[in-house]
XYZ file of C-alpha atoms in Angstrom:
676
model
C -49.228 -21.230 -30.771
C -52.312 -23.879 -31.620
C -51.911 -27.217 -30.204
C -52.913 -28.494 -34.009
C -50.055 -24.938 -35.430
C -47.581 -26.407 -32.740
C -48.297 -30.964 -34.079
C -47.837 -30.267 -37.801
C -44.496 -27.849 -37.105
C -43.391 -30.895 -35.057
C -44.377 -33.291 -37.504
C -42.462 -30.599 -40.450
C -39.534 -30.861 -38.586
C -39.552 -35.232 -38.185
C -39.770 -35.277 -41.984
C -37.299 -33.311 -42.563
C -35.314 -34.865 -40.705
C -35.832 -39.291 -41.863
C -35.348 -37.614 -45.065
C -32.597 -36.556 -43.629
C -31.635 -39.785 -42.748
C -32.506 -41.288 -45.471
C -29.716 -39.505 -47.395
C -27.057 -40.531 -45.897
C -27.497 -44.134 -44.812
C -28.470 -43.672 -48.550
C -25.111 -41.698 -50.481
C -22.709 -41.748 -47.323
C -23.365 -45.040 -45.652
C -24.396 -46.443 -48.896
C -26.182 -48.074 -46.591
C -31.035 -47.852 -47.347
C -32.740 -48.069 -45.115
C -35.688 -47.580 -46.247
C -36.596 -48.187 -50.278
C -37.610 -46.088 -52.739
C -41.082 -45.997 -52.549
C -40.702 -45.282 -48.885
C -38.785 -41.490 -49.482
C -41.523 -40.680 -51.480
C -43.703 -41.127 -49.670
C -41.956 -38.391 -46.812
C -41.435 -36.581 -49.224
C -44.433 -35.854 -51.097
C -45.916 -35.357 -47.369
C -43.373 -33.484 -46.577
C -44.482 -31.070 -49.872
C -47.692 -30.920 -48.835
C -46.948 -29.277 -46.236
C -44.370 -26.771 -46.855
C -47.689 -25.575 -49.352
C -50.579 -26.260 -46.547
C -48.014 -23.088 -44.461
C -45.131 -21.307 -47.040
C -43.838 -20.033 -43.271
C -42.864 -23.951 -42.856
C -40.624 -23.684 -45.119
C -36.718 -23.702 -44.976
C -33.898 -22.687 -47.592
C -31.992 -26.349 -46.581
C -35.325 -28.827 -46.378
C -34.600 -31.725 -48.053
C -37.978 -29.967 -50.386
C -36.117 -27.574 -52.235
C -33.650 -29.907 -53.474
C -35.986 -30.183 -56.517
C -34.626 -26.646 -58.110
C -35.101 -22.801 -57.834
C -36.947 -20.763 -60.776
C -34.149 -20.081 -63.204
C -31.079 -17.536 -63.108
C -29.665 -15.090 -64.714
C -26.425 -15.835 -65.319
C -23.482 -17.228 -62.240
C -22.268 -14.936 -60.143
C -18.528 -14.756 -60.157
C -16.899 -16.194 -56.223
C -14.203 -15.544 -55.339
C -12.395 -18.590 -53.742
C -11.455 -16.917 -49.865
C -8.622 -19.739 -50.076
C -7.501 -20.952 -53.989
C -7.912 -24.120 -55.910
C -5.270 -24.569 -56.793
C -3.981 -27.571 -59.362
C -1.459 -30.688 -58.591
C 1.732 -31.372 -60.374
C 1.074 -35.248 -61.999
C 3.094 -38.416 -62.564
C 3.012 -41.146 -64.856
C 4.954 -43.752 -63.810
C 6.338 -45.366 -60.722
C 10.354 -43.060 -60.693
C 8.006 -40.216 -60.898
C 5.433 -41.405 -58.408
C 9.727 -42.540 -55.815
C 11.365 -38.633 -56.771
C 8.239 -36.822 -54.907
C 8.758 -38.890 -51.952
C 11.905 -38.560 -52.218
C 11.827 -35.103 -52.339
C 9.596 -34.584 -49.808
C 11.261 -35.936 -47.694
C 14.338 -34.056 -47.930
C 12.340 -30.619 -47.689
C 11.331 -32.122 -44.071
C 14.382 -33.495 -43.494
C 12.890 -37.302 -42.403
C 13.422 -41.088 -43.614
C 10.733 -41.102 -46.454
C 9.395 -44.841 -45.820
C 7.947 -42.416 -42.664
C 5.962 -40.598 -43.924
C 2.144 -41.359 -43.975
C 0.058 -40.448 -47.528
C -3.613 -40.009 -47.966
C -4.124 -41.563 -51.355
C -7.997 -41.296 -52.605
C -8.346 -41.712 -56.446
C -9.026 -39.041 -58.408
C -12.667 -38.894 -59.467
C -13.330 -37.642 -63.098
C -15.709 -34.350 -62.809
C -16.122 -31.563 -62.111
C -14.182 -30.055 -58.370
C -16.626 -27.837 -56.201
C -16.768 -25.539 -53.433
C -19.740 -25.322 -50.988
C -19.162 -23.356 -48.334
C -21.136 -23.578 -44.820
C -22.037 -21.510 -41.823
C -23.345 -22.529 -38.593
C -24.187 -26.091 -40.447
C -26.332 -23.953 -43.643
C -24.787 -24.047 -47.588
C -24.725 -20.916 -47.837
C -22.996 -21.393 -51.150
C -21.795 -23.710 -53.982
C -19.045 -22.934 -56.698
C -17.280 -24.122 -59.482
C -13.464 -24.170 -59.662
C -12.738 -21.572 -62.731
C -9.443 -20.881 -62.591
C -8.304 -21.623 -59.410
C -8.955 -18.064 -58.195
C -12.299 -16.905 -59.232
C -15.882 -19.682 -60.620
C -18.728 -19.661 -60.614
C -21.630 -19.294 -57.547
C -23.612 -22.461 -58.868
C -24.921 -23.095 -56.026
C -28.862 -23.837 -56.597
C -28.325 -26.411 -59.384
C -25.424 -28.276 -56.479
C -28.752 -28.062 -53.061
C -30.997 -30.433 -56.037
C -27.667 -33.392 -55.954
C -29.104 -35.957 -52.982
C -25.461 -36.629 -51.437
C -24.491 -32.729 -50.338
C -26.336 -31.855 -47.750
C -27.973 -28.813 -47.500
C -27.075 -29.051 -43.484
C -24.360 -30.630 -41.611
C -24.858 -33.490 -39.545
C -25.020 -33.299 -35.537
C -25.122 -30.977 -32.889
C -22.383 -28.248 -33.079
C -22.050 -27.507 -36.767
C -18.230 -25.416 -37.369
C -19.571 -21.857 -37.018
C -17.793 -22.335 -41.107
C -16.527 -24.667 -43.350
C -15.275 -25.143 -46.640
C -15.891 -27.936 -48.262
C -14.189 -28.892 -51.650
C -15.208 -32.176 -53.812
C -16.311 -33.471 -57.204
C -19.319 -33.276 -58.867
C -19.926 -36.453 -61.290
C -22.047 -39.164 -62.417
C -22.201 -42.449 -62.145
C -21.940 -44.720 -65.540
C -25.388 -46.741 -64.169
C -27.241 -42.859 -63.886
C -24.931 -41.817 -67.377
C -26.213 -44.628 -69.578
C -30.587 -44.530 -68.051
C -30.342 -41.319 -68.697
C -29.077 -41.144 -72.385
C -31.177 -44.015 -72.493
C -34.667 -41.966 -71.816
C -33.383 -39.078 -74.199
C -32.704 -40.987 -76.840
C -37.466 -42.124 -75.601
C -37.762 -38.992 -76.556
C -35.310 -38.132 -79.517
C -32.899 -35.578 -77.032
C -29.705 -34.507 -76.893
C -27.751 -37.859 -75.391
C -23.789 -36.729 -73.872
C -21.036 -37.775 -75.032
C -19.615 -38.977 -71.035
C -20.795 -38.627 -68.078
C -17.941 -36.261 -67.409
C -18.977 -33.597 -69.139
C -22.983 -34.786 -68.466
C -21.660 -33.221 -65.119
C -20.353 -30.128 -66.207
C -22.934 -30.138 -68.212
C -25.730 -30.189 -65.652
C -23.574 -27.987 -62.964
C -23.974 -24.543 -65.863
C -27.975 -24.991 -66.353
C -28.953 -21.657 -65.492
C -32.195 -23.629 -64.857
C -31.573 -25.385 -61.764
C -35.129 -27.656 -62.010
C -32.878 -29.725 -64.989
C -29.772 -30.100 -62.500
C -32.680 -31.856 -60.259
C -33.541 -34.018 -63.084
C -29.891 -34.976 -64.159
C -27.698 -38.602 -61.381
C -25.479 -35.970 -60.097
C -22.987 -36.962 -56.843
C -20.645 -35.242 -54.234
C -17.782 -37.088 -53.356
C -15.806 -35.128 -50.593
C -11.781 -34.124 -50.326
C -10.790 -31.712 -48.962
C -11.443 -29.551 -45.566
C -9.781 -25.944 -47.020
C -11.283 -23.984 -44.534
C -12.349 -24.438 -40.920
C -13.860 -22.088 -38.122
C -14.054 -22.392 -34.775
C -13.238 -25.778 -32.768
C -10.161 -28.397 -34.255
C -8.396 -30.790 -33.776
C -7.468 -32.626 -36.303
C -4.075 -33.395 -37.077
C -4.020 -35.472 -40.128
C -5.493 -34.920 -43.439
C -7.132 -37.971 -43.424
C -8.899 -37.532 -39.897
C -10.519 -33.878 -41.303
C -12.389 -36.519 -43.673
C -13.396 -38.540 -41.070
C -14.623 -35.987 -39.895
C -16.457 -34.979 -42.638
C -18.169 -37.637 -42.583
C -19.457 -37.004 -39.125
C -21.085 -34.189 -41.027
C -22.909 -35.885 -43.448
C -20.849 -35.819 -46.611
C -19.696 -39.222 -48.965
C -16.378 -39.507 -49.025
C -14.597 -42.683 -50.582
C -14.371 -46.196 -49.512
C -11.229 -46.637 -51.673
C -9.428 -44.253 -49.397
C -6.520 -45.700 -47.867
C -3.574 -44.395 -45.093
C -0.191 -45.354 -46.703
C 3.745 -45.264 -45.687
C 6.255 -44.568 -48.242
C 6.545 -44.686 -51.117
C 6.620 -48.902 -51.360
C 2.441 -47.440 -49.787
C 1.401 -45.379 -52.798
C 3.016 -47.420 -55.381
C 0.822 -50.054 -53.646
C -2.434 -48.230 -53.436
C -2.056 -47.221 -57.309
C -0.874 -50.075 -58.183
C -4.492 -51.876 -56.379
C -6.294 -49.193 -57.668
C -5.488 -49.400 -61.333
C -6.468 -52.960 -61.160
C -10.051 -51.818 -59.469
C -10.690 -49.147 -62.725
C -12.225 -50.800 -64.909
C -14.794 -52.240 -62.161
C -15.847 -49.362 -60.675
C -19.053 -47.672 -61.334
C -17.521 -44.503 -61.956
C -14.981 -43.191 -64.158
C -11.336 -42.069 -62.323
C -8.653 -40.479 -64.807
C -5.256 -41.458 -62.208
C -5.207 -41.766 -57.374
C -4.799 -38.466 -55.062
C -1.714 -38.330 -53.676
C -1.556 -36.118 -50.615
C 1.207 -35.605 -47.784
C -1.324 -36.942 -44.034
C 0.575 -34.671 -41.169
C -1.204 -31.153 -42.132
C 1.382 -29.744 -40.156
C 3.532 -31.902 -42.570
C 1.583 -29.689 -46.156
C 2.102 -26.186 -43.879
C 5.784 -26.954 -43.710
C 6.094 -28.053 -47.554
C 4.443 -25.060 -48.705
C 3.243 -24.349 -52.746
C 5.193 -23.436 -55.168
C 3.900 -22.529 -58.069
C 0.209 -22.914 -58.683
C 0.230 -26.301 -57.284
C 1.389 -27.726 -53.075
C 4.599 -29.847 -52.540
C 2.445 -32.207 -50.445
C 0.449 -34.063 -52.852
C 0.685 -34.270 -56.154
C -1.970 -37.201 -58.384
C -0.669 -40.278 -60.660
C -2.505 -40.719 -63.733
C -3.450 -43.765 -65.235
C -1.709 -45.319 -69.101
C -4.226 -43.968 -71.544
C -7.100 -45.714 -72.823
C -6.366 -46.398 -76.843
C -8.701 -46.871 -80.183
C -7.709 -46.851 -84.071
C -9.397 -45.760 -86.636
C -8.798 -43.788 -89.641
C -6.420 -40.420 -90.143
C -9.143 -38.348 -93.197
C -6.166 -35.230 -93.293
C -4.759 -33.270 -91.728
C -4.853 -29.423 -90.671
C -2.652 -27.126 -89.811
C -3.088 -24.944 -86.782
C -1.507 -21.769 -85.805
C -0.301 -20.619 -82.581
C 0.342 -17.457 -80.767
C 4.379 -17.217 -81.305
C 3.575 -18.496 -85.396
C 4.163 -22.215 -84.534
C 2.894 -24.839 -86.472
C 1.100 -27.916 -85.258
C -0.292 -30.669 -87.872
C -3.594 -31.993 -86.028
C -5.024 -35.248 -87.442
C -8.656 -34.784 -88.752
C -9.782 -38.523 -88.168
C -13.146 -40.808 -88.901
C -14.608 -40.366 -84.816
C -13.946 -42.552 -82.252
C -14.712 -42.976 -78.942
C -11.069 -43.014 -76.073
C -11.769 -43.319 -72.692
C -15.388 -42.863 -73.006
C -15.326 -39.406 -75.044
C -15.968 -39.133 -78.678
C -12.480 -38.130 -80.510
C -11.923 -36.500 -84.008
C -9.176 -34.163 -84.311
C -5.829 -35.686 -82.404
C -2.078 -33.843 -82.464
C 0.788 -34.604 -84.881
C 2.870 -32.189 -82.016
C 5.054 -31.546 -84.875
C 6.623 -32.726 -87.685
C 9.285 -34.737 -87.034
C 7.495 -36.317 -85.517
C 5.592 -37.116 -88.210
C 8.878 -38.297 -89.653
C 9.029 -40.661 -86.782
C 5.562 -42.477 -86.771
C 5.150 -43.208 -90.527
C 2.463 -41.883 -90.860
C 0.480 -40.897 -94.072
C -3.236 -39.171 -94.418
C -5.095 -42.135 -95.179
C -3.774 -44.474 -92.565
C -5.050 -46.377 -89.326
C -3.537 -45.400 -86.548
C -3.825 -45.337 -83.158
C -5.282 -43.170 -81.305
C -4.529 -42.327 -76.732
C -5.825 -38.654 -74.486
C -2.243 -38.260 -73.467
C -3.335 -38.149 -68.856
C -7.062 -39.140 -70.002
C -6.777 -35.445 -71.066
C -5.497 -34.518 -75.042
C -6.245 -36.874 -77.856
C -2.880 -38.029 -79.758
C -2.078 -40.514 -82.961
C 0.373 -43.012 -81.219
C 1.164 -44.517 -83.814
C 0.280 -46.319 -87.451
C -1.950 -50.087 -88.126
C 1.129 -50.000 -91.537
C -0.322 -53.695 -91.856
C -4.219 -51.324 -93.641
C -2.777 -48.803 -95.008
C -4.846 -48.318 -97.881
C -3.261 -47.909 -101.833
C -4.140 -44.641 -102.144
C -2.351 -43.140 -98.826
C -0.571 -39.397 -99.170
C 2.687 -38.191 -96.925
C 1.688 -35.247 -95.033
C 3.135 -32.032 -96.421
C 4.403 -29.061 -93.871
C 3.061 -25.972 -96.862
C 4.585 -23.404 -98.332
C 2.741 -20.570 -96.052
C 0.494 -19.550 -93.474
C -3.046 -21.175 -93.698
C -4.061 -18.333 -92.228
C -2.167 -15.017 -92.910
C 0.206 -16.555 -96.446
C 3.069 -15.579 -95.385
C 6.332 -17.621 -95.426
C 6.604 -20.835 -93.880
C 10.595 -20.027 -91.496
C 12.301 -24.027 -89.828
C 14.888 -22.233 -88.205
C 17.782 -24.518 -87.331
C 18.339 -26.640 -85.285
C 14.159 -26.094 -84.254
C 12.117 -28.531 -84.642
C 8.828 -25.616 -85.238
C 7.570 -23.986 -88.390
C 6.361 -20.965 -87.463
C 4.661 -18.562 -89.779
C 7.173 -15.655 -90.397
C 4.068 -12.959 -89.792
C 4.153 -12.281 -86.191
C 2.555 -9.738 -84.528
C 0.991 -9.126 -88.189
C -0.820 -12.601 -88.688
C -4.156 -13.037 -87.686
C -3.410 -16.372 -85.875
C -0.579 -14.988 -83.813
C -2.533 -11.251 -83.076
C -5.460 -12.853 -81.306
C -3.576 -15.278 -78.859
C -0.224 -12.343 -78.640
C -2.465 -10.044 -77.812
C -4.492 -11.881 -75.256
C -2.030 -13.142 -74.002
C -0.305 -9.090 -73.122
C -4.123 -8.168 -71.268
C -3.502 -11.057 -69.103
C -4.016 -10.743 -65.308
C 0.236 -11.855 -65.149
C 1.072 -9.959 -68.077
C -0.771 -5.574 -68.147
C -3.764 -6.260 -66.841
C -6.176 -5.068 -68.711
C -9.314 -4.677 -67.485
C -12.582 -5.936 -68.496
C -10.252 -6.394 -72.037
C -11.195 -9.780 -72.075
C -11.005 -13.135 -74.738
C -14.402 -11.929 -77.281
C -13.818 -8.158 -77.444
C -10.366 -8.591 -78.306
C -11.690 -10.872 -81.311
C -14.089 -9.018 -82.223
C -11.582 -6.127 -82.273
C -9.374 -8.306 -84.126
C -11.941 -9.481 -86.772
C -13.035 -5.355 -87.180
C -9.774 -4.722 -87.841
C -9.161 -1.961 -85.036
C -6.335 -3.532 -82.930
C -3.162 -5.267 -85.212
C -0.519 -5.074 -82.553
C -0.965 -4.325 -79.246
C 0.226 -0.978 -79.215
C -3.425 -0.413 -81.451
C -5.492 -1.434 -78.043
C -3.848 2.564 -76.336
C -5.173 4.359 -78.557
C -8.835 3.158 -78.985
C -11.378 5.864 -77.813
C -14.225 5.549 -75.931
C -17.130 7.006 -78.404
C -16.148 4.041 -80.234
C -15.968 1.429 -78.684
C -19.666 1.760 -77.970
C -20.609 0.656 -81.028
C -19.871 -2.646 -80.561
C -22.134 -5.265 -79.453
C -23.117 -5.821 -75.143
C -20.215 -3.469 -73.901
C -22.348 -0.105 -72.805
C -21.013 3.860 -72.624
C -19.658 3.343 -69.020
C -19.072 -0.092 -69.946
C -15.845 1.409 -72.662
C -15.436 3.748 -70.774
C -13.854 1.246 -67.984
C -11.626 -0.226 -70.832
C -10.366 3.010 -72.226
C -9.548 4.210 -68.101
C -8.307 0.586 -67.286
C -6.374 1.643 -70.350
C -4.432 3.587 -69.112
C -3.918 3.245 -65.996
C -1.960 0.111 -67.524
C 0.151 1.697 -69.577
C 1.505 2.161 -65.945
C 3.570 -0.920 -65.541
C 7.228 -2.736 -64.407
C 9.211 -3.985 -66.316
C 9.516 -7.156 -65.430
C 5.852 -7.839 -66.479
C 6.308 -6.014 -69.884
C 8.807 -8.303 -70.340
C 6.255 -11.327 -70.136
C 4.096 -9.074 -71.951
C 5.566 -8.808 -74.924
C 5.483 -12.736 -75.566
C 8.409 -13.841 -76.202
C 8.791 -17.766 -76.123
C 9.278 -19.414 -73.043
C 9.975 -16.435 -71.629
C 7.873 -16.462 -68.075
C 7.125 -14.514 -65.564
C 10.927 -16.057 -63.580
C 12.668 -15.976 -66.474
C 11.073 -12.462 -67.375
C 12.125 -11.197 -64.467
C 15.519 -12.413 -64.911
C 15.983 -10.046 -67.709
C 15.223 -7.523 -66.345
C 16.927 -7.605 -62.976
C 19.670 -8.685 -64.855
C 19.632 -5.931 -66.916
C 17.820 -3.339 -65.478
C 16.975 -1.589 -68.902
C 14.242 -2.482 -72.111
C 17.112 -1.054 -74.065
C 20.344 -2.927 -72.653
C 17.387 -6.438 -73.228
C 16.906 -5.156 -77.089
C 20.351 -5.456 -78.061
C 22.122 -8.049 -75.783
C 23.835 -10.241 -78.289
C 23.479 -14.102 -77.249
C 26.858 -14.513 -74.653
C 25.339 -11.919 -71.849
C 22.077 -13.726 -72.967
C 23.135 -16.913 -71.683
C 24.583 -15.497 -68.893
C 21.814 -14.901 -67.152
C 20.167 -17.423 -63.965
C 17.627 -19.675 -65.112
C 17.797 -18.484 -69.307
C 19.772 -21.111 -71.395
C 20.733 -21.439 -75.651
C 17.621 -22.300 -76.186
C 15.835 -19.589 -73.865
C 19.090 -16.978 -74.345
C 18.089 -17.819 -79.168
C 14.256 -17.257 -78.687
C 14.465 -13.980 -76.909
C 17.316 -13.277 -79.625
C 15.218 -13.702 -82.215
C 12.748 -12.489 -80.758
C 15.011 -9.004 -80.479
C 16.416 -9.201 -84.209
C 12.790 -9.723 -86.245
C 11.987 -5.836 -87.586
C 7.835 -6.946 -86.378
C 9.118 -7.226 -82.816
C 11.134 -3.726 -82.787
C 8.720 -1.393 -84.410
C 5.682 -2.915 -82.359
C 8.549 -1.971 -79.402
C 9.450 0.941 -80.281
C 5.305 2.068 -80.833
C 4.524 0.992 -77.542
C 6.721 3.459 -76.231
C 5.699 6.065 -78.399
C 1.529 5.165 -77.504
C 3.354 5.611 -73.690
C 4.040 2.584 -71.534
C 6.182 3.709 -69.102
C 8.331 1.032 -66.333
C 10.904 2.113 -63.768
C 14.514 1.153 -65.243
C 18.212 1.839 -64.660
C 20.534 2.050 -67.286
C 23.489 0.524 -65.170
C 25.367 -2.057 -66.160
C 26.865 -3.136 -61.895
C 24.225 -2.547 -59.653
C 25.566 -3.723 -55.881
C 24.278 -7.044 -55.600
C 24.510 -6.774 -51.676
C 22.099 -9.490 -50.740
C 22.963 -12.172 -53.049
C 23.872 -16.037 -51.785
C 21.207 -14.945 -49.578
C 17.813 -16.925 -48.954
C 15.280 -15.008 -47.349
C 11.014 -15.409 -46.795
C 8.364 -12.977 -45.791
C 6.081 -15.070 -43.946
C 2.829 -12.907 -42.691
C 0.887 -10.255 -44.413
C 2.944 -6.442 -45.364
C 0.423 -3.877 -44.014
C 2.972 -1.233 -46.613
C 3.278 -3.122 -49.704
C 2.161 -6.935 -51.452
C 4.112 -9.995 -50.915
C 4.861 -9.858 -54.531
C 6.171 -6.204 -54.131
C 8.415 -7.531 -51.762
C 10.075 -10.951 -52.850
C 10.781 -8.279 -56.268
C 13.041 -5.674 -54.460
C 14.921 -8.343 -52.310
C 15.312 -10.227 -55.727
C 16.727 -7.213 -57.826
C 19.242 -6.415 -55.143
C 20.186 -10.210 -55.422
C 18.679 -12.156 -52.801
C 16.347 -15.331 -53.440
C 13.503 -15.816 -52.273
C 12.284 -19.030 -50.802
C 8.630 -20.429 -49.802
C 10.230 -22.614 -46.755
C 11.694 -22.117 -43.757
C 15.478 -24.120 -43.800
C 18.977 -23.682 -41.779
C 19.984 -21.702 -45.018
C 17.499 -19.830 -44.551
C 19.771 -15.955 -43.916
C 16.494 -14.059 -42.518
C 13.039 -13.504 -41.951
C 10.439 -11.023 -42.309
C 6.877 -12.001 -40.406
C 4.520 -9.524 -40.416
C 0.344 -10.485 -38.805
C -0.362 -13.781 -39.134
C 3.503 -15.391 -39.432
C 2.049 -19.374 -38.127
C 4.430 -21.961 -39.098
C 7.583 -20.437 -40.425
C 8.483 -17.580 -38.058
C 7.630 -20.531 -35.583
C 10.723 -23.085 -37.201
C 12.479 -19.497 -38.101
C 12.321 -19.224 -33.877
C 13.511 -23.222 -33.686
C 17.306 -23.164 -36.172
C 17.615 -19.184 -34.886
C 17.525 -17.751 -38.371
C 17.138 -13.893 -37.713
C 13.629 -12.783 -37.693
C 12.644 -8.511 -38.493
C 9.256 -7.052 -38.706
C 8.359 -5.103 -41.683
C 9.415 -1.804 -40.010
C 12.953 -3.036 -39.880
C 12.998 -4.593 -43.222
C 11.986 -0.663 -44.719
C 14.820 0.507 -43.048
C 16.862 -1.708 -44.808
C 15.034 -1.980 -47.549
C 15.684 1.631 -48.017
C 19.822 1.942 -47.002
C 20.199 -0.818 -49.688
C 18.648 1.024 -52.405
C 19.984 3.963 -51.747
């Protein structure tokens, strides 16, 4: 290598380091060390060097933030660790109840618990994966399990390090955080758009989300996007962090911005005070927040607390009271939901509420309309509940015009013309068209095909819409009559895709009774209730013939849910649909017995680690069928822990408490004995 080429390479390395340091001090430390003019001069010099010597260009070079050639589409990314949502609290009482639940679970005094608290940024959650210190993938949250690969767009965000700082970065680390826009950047961007007579964005959150979903990353590079880290989801290598706040400190050392308002406090009084203090600062911030996130700081305690459903037990989001505005109610339309419920929707004179243009708002039901005393033409108070769902919360009666009109429930379904029914004792009014009403049909079919129902791969929302609109599918049973040659004529559905869908439909015919009960869409019957019904009655026949009294005897089924189930099975069109599904070959295993043995009744079991011969869900279902309760954490009340490879803190606690621990082989042996 010549002396000149070595000098050139050294200069390029030096420029990259200077630019990386400048980004770090500007975006993370909030203490710029060079001016914008000096930064631009260094960047132009590096760009010139890399243009003259392409072999010098590296994926983590600051020059790569300008964007790459447009992508044809975003690839799906399956998150190695699901990006879970958080439960919400809306007042001090709910915050204190959360702390009490945590303390009770950990069997400790609530005021000794440390919580890491920070603002809940109103942006878009993303996950960043680094290998050997270099950014290799960035993805959106999506549905929490599957997101979109937006790496090229995230590379353009200056506050996201392309290369981690420090001499020995982790071999692998996944960092999660929020991409957002500051008010100042958003307003400047909209001002430029107005000058060019281009579209302006309604609010910073929509602008950030829209920018990240641009197929052309050069467009994202022109948007004032910023990133704030809030979690380490995965970390390989040395890890001496004992707390969540330790992790956040480590992230700052690696080059990430974390919230400057972050604080660690003790007990319920500490988090209540933090939320109050942050609320007072909210209006003065240069970015939108919709609440605060409060996490148990101890990582050990987090592992002990575990998760419930789709949310961690060790964290909660506190939501601030919604902002309100007044506007005019121009009209009311009625939407028909999946189970036929008619919901009055207010058509408003567009108004900005909490940074979002609102033109529609929910009125919930006619009881709410009557409670509010609202009429068409009224001046109404609009609020975004939890800063998310717009709703009317009041009427300015002093401004009521003389021609204001009462809101009336239609006598016929606005979609299919069927009669509207309102059962005694129920608030909701419903279309009697059932699965025959196109509005209900689409939503019912989407639910029927969803992953936790019959899990029909390839049957997406747009395809269901098309099948219903062409009247090829009227009930779920019609799905199983579709033929590949017919489907191949549909737009965007090639012959191979049509064949795959037909094979998926054939595979979906073989299901389980709990999944089938959940799939048919009985109001307020979720997965847990469906499993309880299957376990209690043993067969669909017994469930179809169940009385109200026998339904109320099922675990977690109260009078209201029992009435929903009973009503569902007394409607002729639902019975016809069930018979039709059986006729086309949908099957499941069921036991036609009234009193099945429950040898584990009253016992609590815990499954931990990996199982090789079945999934954890299958193991849980078999235990529940034998009467056991399956819990997510170990306590003194736990009867037995089934521990597979990778079992961690649950196994440790079971041994400390003297709880029985068995491996998978012993578990299978006992199941075989109990199931006979």
